[in-house]
Amino acid sequence: MYPAEFEYFAPRTVDEVLELLARYGEDARILAGGQSLIPMMKLRIATPRYLIDVNGIDSLTGFRQSGDRLVCGALCRHAEIAESPLVRENLPIMMDAAKLTADVQVRNRGTLGGSLAHADPAGDWPAALLALDTEVNITGRDGVRTVRLDELIVDAYTTLIGPDEMLTEVSVPFSRRPCGGAYVKFEKRAGDFAVASVGVQLELDEGGRCRKVAVSLGALGAVPTRARQAEEILQGKAASPDLLREAERLVQNEAQPFEDTRGSVDYKRHLAGVLFRRAFTAALDRARGKEVKTLHV
Ligand SMILES: Cc1cc2nc3c(=O)[nH]c(=O)nc-3n(C[C@H](O)[C@H](O)[C@H](O)COP(=O)(O)OP(=O)(O)OC[C@H]3O[C@@H](n4cnc5c(N)ncnc54)[C@H](O)[C@@H]3O)c2cc1C
C-alpha cells in the first residue's frame, strides 16, 4: 500500500524543525531512520500531513565521549553503536542491544532517537538503556530539558515528548570499574522483535560483591521496567546459586507480560527468568574481564 499524501520538508537545523513543529503541530511527524514510521505510513496507521526529515541535521549525528558519559546524537544509527570499540570497551550492553536489533539494513538506517521516541514495548533500545541510568535531552522552543529514561516512556508507544518538541540527545554514564553489562533477547526468528528481553548492568566491589546492580525488562509489560526487588536482593552480595535462584524468581514475579502472537503470559514469565540468568552471567563474566560475545539466543 502507498502512504497517504504528505508534504515533505528537509530542514538543516534543529531550530527549523522546531519552527515546522510549531506551525503544523500534531499534523507533522519527524522522519529519522524511517524504519518504524514508513511501514506505519504504508499501512496507513500513521497519516502525517507534513513529514519533517531530520537526516540532514549534522548536529544530531554520531556519538562522543564527554567526561564519564557517552553522548549520542538522536540520529546515531544502531550500526554505529554495534561497531564502536569505545562502546564495546565501556558499555558492552549497548553493543549487545545494537547487534540484536533487527537486520543489517534496519541497523544501518534506524536511529537511537527514533527508537526511544517510538517507544515500542518490544524495542531493544528502551529496554537495554533502562539498565544504565540513561538521560535524554528534549528540545523545544523554550530550550532543552533533560529527562530520565524511566520518566520518558509513559505507556506503549507514548512518551513525554510534546508535539512541538524533539528528542535531540541521549546520554549514558559509564559505570565504575570493575563493571560489566549484558543484554539478552529471545526472538522467534533472527532479526525479529523480542518475545522477551533482559538487561543487566553490574559494578563490583573489591570483594566481588554487587556494589551496584540494575536489571531491566523488555517486552515484559507495556513499558520497559526495572526489576527492583531482584536488584535489591542482589545488592551488596556476591553471586551464589541460591541467590541467583531467588533473584530469578523475583524477576519472573516482577515481569508483567501480556499474551500476544509472540507467546502466553506464562511462557514469557519463564523466559524472563532464563534470560535474566544468561544476562547476569554474561555481565559478571565481563566485569571479571572475560571476553563475552553478544549472545544470540
Ligand atoms: C524489519 C524490521 C525489523 C525491526 N526489528 C527491530 C528489533 O528487533 N528491535 C527493535 O528495537 N526495533 C526493530 N525495528 C525498528 C527499528 O529499530 C527502528 O529503527 C526504530 O524503531 C525507530 O527508529 P527510526 O530512526 O527508524 O525512527 P522513525 O521510523 O523515523 O520514527 C519513529 C517514530 O519516532 C519519531 N521520531 C523519530 N526521531 C525522533 C526524534 N529525534 N524526536 C522525536 N520524535 C522522533 C517519528 O516521528 C516516529 O513517530 C525493526 C524495524 C523493521 C523495519
Coordinates of C-alpha atoms and ligand atoms in Angstrom, one line a residue:
M1 CA 0.0 0.0 0.0
Y2 CA 1.2 3.6 -0.7
P3 CA 1.2 6.2 2.1
A4 CA -1.3 8.9 2.1
E5 CA -0.2 12.2 0.5
F6 CA 2.1 14.4 2.6
E7 CA 4.2 17.5 2.3
Y8 CA 8.0 16.9 2.8
F9 CA 10.5 19.2 4.5
A10 CA 14.2 18.7 4.9
P11 CA 15.4 21.3 7.4
R12 CA 19.1 21.8 8.1
T13 CA 18.9 22.9 11.8
V14 CA 17.0 21.9 14.9
D15 CA 15.6 25.5 15.1
E16 CA 14.0 24.9 11.6
V17 CA 12.5 21.6 12.9
L18 CA 11.0 23.4 15.9
E19 CA 9.5 26.1 13.7
L20 CA 7.9 23.5 11.5
L21 CA 6.6 21.6 14.5
A22 CA 5.2 24.8 16.0
R23 CA 3.4 25.6 12.7
Y24 CA 2.0 22.1 12.0
G25 CA 1.6 20.6 15.5
E26 CA 0.0 17.1 15.6
D27 CA -0.3 17.0 11.8
A28 CA 3.5 16.8 11.5
R29 CA 5.9 13.9 12.2
I30 CA 9.6 13.7 12.4
L31 CA 11.3 11.3 10.0
A32 CA 14.5 9.8 11.4
G33 CA 15.6 6.3 10.1
G34 CA 12.1 5.7 8.9
Q35 CA 12.2 2.1 9.9
S36 CA 9.1 2.3 12.0
L37 CA 7.4 5.4 10.6
I38 CA 7.5 4.5 6.9
P39 CA 6.0 1.0 7.4
M40 CA 3.3 2.6 9.6
M41 CA 2.6 5.2 6.8
K42 CA 2.4 2.5 4.2
L43 CA -0.1 0.6 6.3
R44 CA -1.9 4.0 7.0
I45 CA -1.6 3.5 10.7
A46 CA 0.1 6.9 10.5
T47 CA -1.0 9.6 8.1
P48 CA 1.1 12.7 8.8
R49 CA 0.3 15.6 6.5
Y50 CA 3.7 17.0 7.0
L51 CA 6.9 15.0 7.1
I52 CA 10.0 16.6 8.7
D53 CA 13.1 14.7 7.5
V54 CA 15.8 15.4 10.1
N55 CA 18.6 13.4 8.4
G56 CA 20.3 16.5 7.0
I57 CA 21.0 17.9 10.5
D58 CA 24.7 17.3 11.2
S59 CA 24.4 18.3 14.9
L60 CA 22.2 15.3 15.6
T61 CA 24.6 12.7 14.2
G62 CA 27.2 10.4 15.8
F63 CA 28.4 10.0 19.4
R64 CA 31.3 11.0 21.6
Q65 CA 32.8 10.5 25.0
S66 CA 32.2 13.5 27.2
G67 CA 33.9 13.0 30.6
D68 CA 32.5 9.8 32.0
R69 CA 29.5 9.7 29.7
L70 CA 28.7 8.5 26.2
V71 CA 26.7 11.2 24.5
C72 CA 24.8 10.2 21.3
G73 CA 23.0 12.4 18.9
A74 CA 19.4 11.4 18.2
L75 CA 20.4 10.3 14.7
C76 CA 23.1 7.9 15.9
R77 CA 22.4 4.7 13.9
H78 CA 22.2 1.2 15.5
A79 CA 25.1 0.0 13.3
E80 CA 27.4 2.8 14.6
I81 CA 26.9 1.6 18.2
A82 CA 27.3 -2.1 17.2
E83 CA 30.7 -1.5 15.6
S84 CA 32.2 1.0 18.1
P85 CA 35.3 -0.1 20.0
L86 CA 34.5 2.7 22.6
V87 CA 31.1 1.1 23.2
R88 CA 32.5 -2.5 23.3
E89 CA 35.1 -1.5 25.9
N90 CA 32.8 0.6 28.2
L91 CA 29.2 -0.3 27.5
P92 CA 29.0 -3.8 26.1
I93 CA 25.3 -3.9 27.0
M94 CA 24.7 -1.3 24.3
M95 CA 26.8 -3.3 21.8
D96 CA 24.5 -6.3 22.5
A97 CA 21.3 -4.2 22.1
A98 CA 22.6 -2.7 18.8
K99 CA 23.7 -6.1 17.4
L100 CA 20.5 -7.8 18.3
T101 CA 18.2 -5.1 16.8
A102 CA 16.6 -6.2 13.5
D103 CA 18.9 -6.9 10.5
V104 CA 21.8 -5.1 8.9
Q105 CA 19.6 -2.9 6.6
V106 CA 17.5 -1.7 9.6
R107 CA 20.6 -1.2 11.7
N108 CA 22.1 1.0 9.1
R109 CA 19.1 3.3 8.9
G110 CA 17.4 3.1 12.3
T111 CA 18.3 5.6 15.0
L112 CA 18.7 5.7 18.7
G113 CA 16.4 8.8 19.0
G114 CA 13.8 7.2 16.7
S115 CA 13.7 4.0 18.8
L116 CA 13.3 5.8 22.1
A117 CA 10.7 8.3 20.7
H118 CA 8.7 5.4 19.1
A119 CA 8.7 3.5 22.5
D120 CA 7.7 0.1 21.1
P121 CA 7.1 -2.1 24.2
A122 CA 9.4 -4.8 22.5
G123 CA 12.0 -2.2 21.3
D124 CA 15.6 -3.1 22.2
W125 CA 17.0 0.3 23.0
P126 CA 14.4 1.3 25.6
A127 CA 14.9 -2.0 27.5
A128 CA 18.8 -2.0 27.3
L129 CA 19.2 1.7 28.1
L130 CA 17.0 1.5 31.1
A131 CA 19.7 -0.6 32.9
L132 CA 22.1 2.4 32.5
D133 CA 20.6 5.5 34.2
T134 CA 20.2 7.0 30.7
E135 CA 19.0 10.5 30.2
V136 CA 17.7 12.2 27.1
N137 CA 17.6 15.8 26.0
I138 CA 14.3 17.0 24.6
T139 CA 14.5 20.3 22.8
G140 CA 11.6 22.8 22.3
R141 CA 11.3 26.4 21.5
D142 CA 11.8 27.3 25.2
G143 CA 15.1 25.4 25.4
V144 CA 16.4 21.9 26.3
R145 CA 15.0 19.8 29.2
T146 CA 16.8 16.7 30.4
V147 CA 14.6 13.7 31.3
R148 CA 15.5 10.3 32.8
L149 CA 14.6 7.4 30.5
D150 CA 12.4 5.9 33.1
E151 CA 10.3 9.1 33.0
L152 CA 10.4 9.4 29.2
I153 CA 8.3 6.4 28.3
V154 CA 4.9 6.6 29.9
D155 CA 3.0 3.9 28.0
A156 CA 3.2 1.7 25.0
Y157 CA 4.2 4.0 22.0
T158 CA 3.8 7.0 24.3
T159 CA 6.4 9.4 25.6
L160 CA 6.7 12.8 27.3
I161 CA 7.9 14.4 24.1
G162 CA 5.4 17.1 23.2
P163 CA 4.1 17.7 19.6
D164 CA 6.3 20.8 19.4
E165 CA 9.5 19.2 20.7
M166 CA 12.1 16.7 19.5
L167 CA 14.5 14.3 21.2
T168 CA 18.0 15.6 20.4
E169 CA 20.5 13.7 22.6
V170 CA 20.9 10.5 24.6
S171 CA 23.4 10.5 27.4
V172 CA 24.7 7.3 29.2
P173 CA 27.0 7.3 32.2
F174 CA 30.0 4.8 32.2
S175 CA 29.9 2.5 35.2
R176 CA 32.7 2.5 37.8
R177 CA 35.2 -0.4 37.1
P178 CA 35.2 -3.3 37.7
C179 CA 31.9 -3.4 35.8
G180 CA 30.1 -5.3 33.2
G181 CA 26.8 -5.5 31.4
A182 CA 24.8 -7.6 29.0
Y183 CA 21.6 -7.5 27.1
V184 CA 19.9 -10.8 26.1
K185 CA 16.8 -11.2 23.9
F186 CA 14.7 -14.1 22.8
E187 CA 13.2 -13.7 19.3
K188 CA 11.2 -16.1 17.3
R189 CA 13.2 -15.5 14.1
A190 CA 16.6 -13.9 13.6
G191 CA 16.1 -10.1 13.3
D192 CA 12.6 -10.1 14.9
F193 CA 11.3 -8.0 17.8
A194 CA 11.8 -9.6 21.2
V195 CA 9.4 -12.1 22.7
A196 CA 11.2 -11.0 26.0
S197 CA 14.5 -9.4 26.8
V198 CA 16.6 -8.6 29.9
G199 CA 19.5 -6.2 30.5
V200 CA 21.9 -6.4 33.5
Q201 CA 24.5 -3.8 34.4
L202 CA 26.8 -4.5 37.4
E203 CA 29.5 -2.8 39.3
L204 CA 31.6 -5.0 41.7
D205 CA 33.4 -4.1 44.9
E206 CA 36.9 -5.3 45.8
G207 CA 35.3 -8.5 47.3
G208 CA 33.5 -9.3 44.1
R209 CA 30.1 -8.3 45.5
C210 CA 27.5 -6.3 43.6
R211 CA 28.2 -2.7 44.5
K212 CA 25.6 -1.6 42.1
V213 CA 23.2 -3.7 40.0
A214 CA 20.4 -2.9 37.5
V215 CA 18.1 -5.4 35.9
S216 CA 15.8 -4.1 33.1
L217 CA 13.0 -6.0 31.4
G218 CA 11.8 -5.5 27.8
A219 CA 8.7 -6.8 26.1
L220 CA 7.5 -7.9 29.5
G221 CA 4.9 -5.1 30.0
A222 CA 3.6 -2.1 28.2
V223 CA 6.8 -0.2 29.0
P224 CA 10.3 -1.4 29.9
T225 CA 10.8 -1.7 33.6
R226 CA 13.4 -2.3 36.2
A227 CA 13.2 -5.5 38.4
R228 CA 13.7 -3.5 41.6
Q229 CA 13.1 -6.4 44.0
A230 CA 15.6 -8.6 42.2
E231 CA 18.1 -5.7 42.3
E232 CA 17.5 -5.2 46.0
I233 CA 18.3 -8.8 46.9
L234 CA 21.5 -8.8 44.8
Q235 CA 22.7 -5.5 46.1
G236 CA 25.9 -5.9 48.3
K237 CA 26.2 -9.6 47.8
A238 CA 28.3 -12.0 45.8
A239 CA 26.5 -14.2 43.3
S240 CA 25.7 -17.7 44.5
P241 CA 23.4 -20.4 43.1
D242 CA 20.8 -19.8 45.8
L243 CA 20.9 -16.0 45.4
L244 CA 20.6 -16.2 41.7
R245 CA 17.7 -18.6 42.0
E246 CA 15.9 -16.2 44.3
A247 CA 16.7 -13.2 42.0
E248 CA 15.3 -15.2 39.1
R249 CA 12.1 -15.9 40.9
L250 CA 11.7 -12.2 41.7
V251 CA 12.4 -11.2 38.1
Q252 CA 9.6 -13.6 37.0
N253 CA 7.2 -12.1 39.6
E254 CA 8.0 -8.5 38.6
A255 CA 7.6 -9.1 34.8
Q256 CA 4.1 -8.0 33.7
P257 CA 3.9 -9.6 30.2
F258 CA 0.7 -9.7 28.2
E259 CA -0.4 -12.5 25.8
D260 CA 0.1 -11.8 22.1
T261 CA 1.1 -13.7 19.0
R262 CA 4.7 -14.0 20.4
G263 CA 3.6 -16.0 23.4
S264 CA 1.5 -16.6 26.5
V265 CA 2.0 -14.8 29.9
D266 CA 3.4 -18.0 31.5
Y267 CA 5.8 -18.6 28.6
K268 CA 7.1 -15.0 28.7
R269 CA 7.5 -15.2 32.5
H270 CA 9.5 -18.3 32.2
L271 CA 11.7 -16.6 29.5
A272 CA 12.2 -13.7 31.8
G273 CA 13.9 -15.9 34.4
V274 CA 16.1 -17.8 31.8
L275 CA 17.2 -14.5 30.1
F276 CA 17.9 -12.9 33.5
R277 CA 20.3 -15.8 34.3
R278 CA 22.1 -15.5 31.0
A279 CA 22.4 -11.8 31.1
F280 CA 23.6 -11.8 34.7
T281 CA 26.2 -14.5 34.0
A282 CA 27.5 -12.6 30.9
A283 CA 27.6 -9.3 32.8
L284 CA 29.5 -10.9 35.7
D285 CA 32.0 -12.5 33.3
R286 CA 32.6 -9.2 31.6
A287 CA 33.0 -7.5 34.9
R288 CA 35.7 -10.1 35.7
G289 CA 37.5 -9.2 32.5
K290 CA 36.4 -12.2 30.4
E291 CA 35.5 -11.5 26.8
V292 CA 31.9 -12.5 26.1
K293 CA 30.4 -12.1 22.6
T294 CA 26.8 -10.9 22.2
L295 CA 24.6 -13.8 23.0
H296 CA 22.3 -14.9 20.1
V297 CA 19.6 -17.0 21.9
Ligands
LIG1 C1 12.0 -5.3 9.6 C2 12.2 -4.5 10.8 C3 12.7 -5.2 12.0 C4 12.9 -4.5 13.1 N1 13.3 -5.1 14.2 C5 13.5 -4.5 15.4 C6 14.0 -5.1 16.5 O1 14.3 -6.3 16.5 N2 14.2 -4.4 17.7 C7 14.0 -3.0 17.7 O2 14.1 -2.4 18.7 N3 13.5 -2.4 16.6 C8 13.3 -3.1 15.5 N4 12.8 -2.4 14.4 C9 12.6 -0.9 14.5 C10 13.8 -0.1 14.2 O3 14.8 -0.4 15.3 C11 13.6 1.4 14.1 O4 14.8 1.9 13.7 C12 13.2 2.1 15.3 O5 12.1 1.6 16.0 C13 12.8 3.6 15.0 O6 13.9 4.3 14.7 P1 13.9 5.2 13.3 O7 15.1 6.0 13.4 O8 13.7 4.3 12.2 O9 12.6 6.1 13.6 P2 11.4 6.5 12.5 O10 10.8 5.4 12.0 O11 11.9 7.6 11.6 O12 10.5 7.3 13.6 C14 9.7 6.5 14.6 C15 8.9 7.5 15.4 O13 9.7 8.3 16.2 C16 9.5 9.7 15.9 N5 10.9 10.3 16.0 C17 12.0 9.8 15.3 N6 13.0 10.6 15.7 C18 12.6 11.5 16.6 C19 13.2 12.5 17.4 N7 14.5 12.7 17.3 N8 12.4 13.2 18.2 C20 11.1 13.0 18.3 N9 10.5 12.0 17.6 C21 11.2 11.3 16.8 C22 8.9 9.7 14.5 O14 8.1 10.9 14.3 C23 8.0 8.4 14.5 O15 6.8 8.7 15.2 C24 12.6 -3.1 13.2 C25 12.2 -2.4 12.0 C26 12.0 -3.1 10.9 C27 11.5 -2.4 9.6

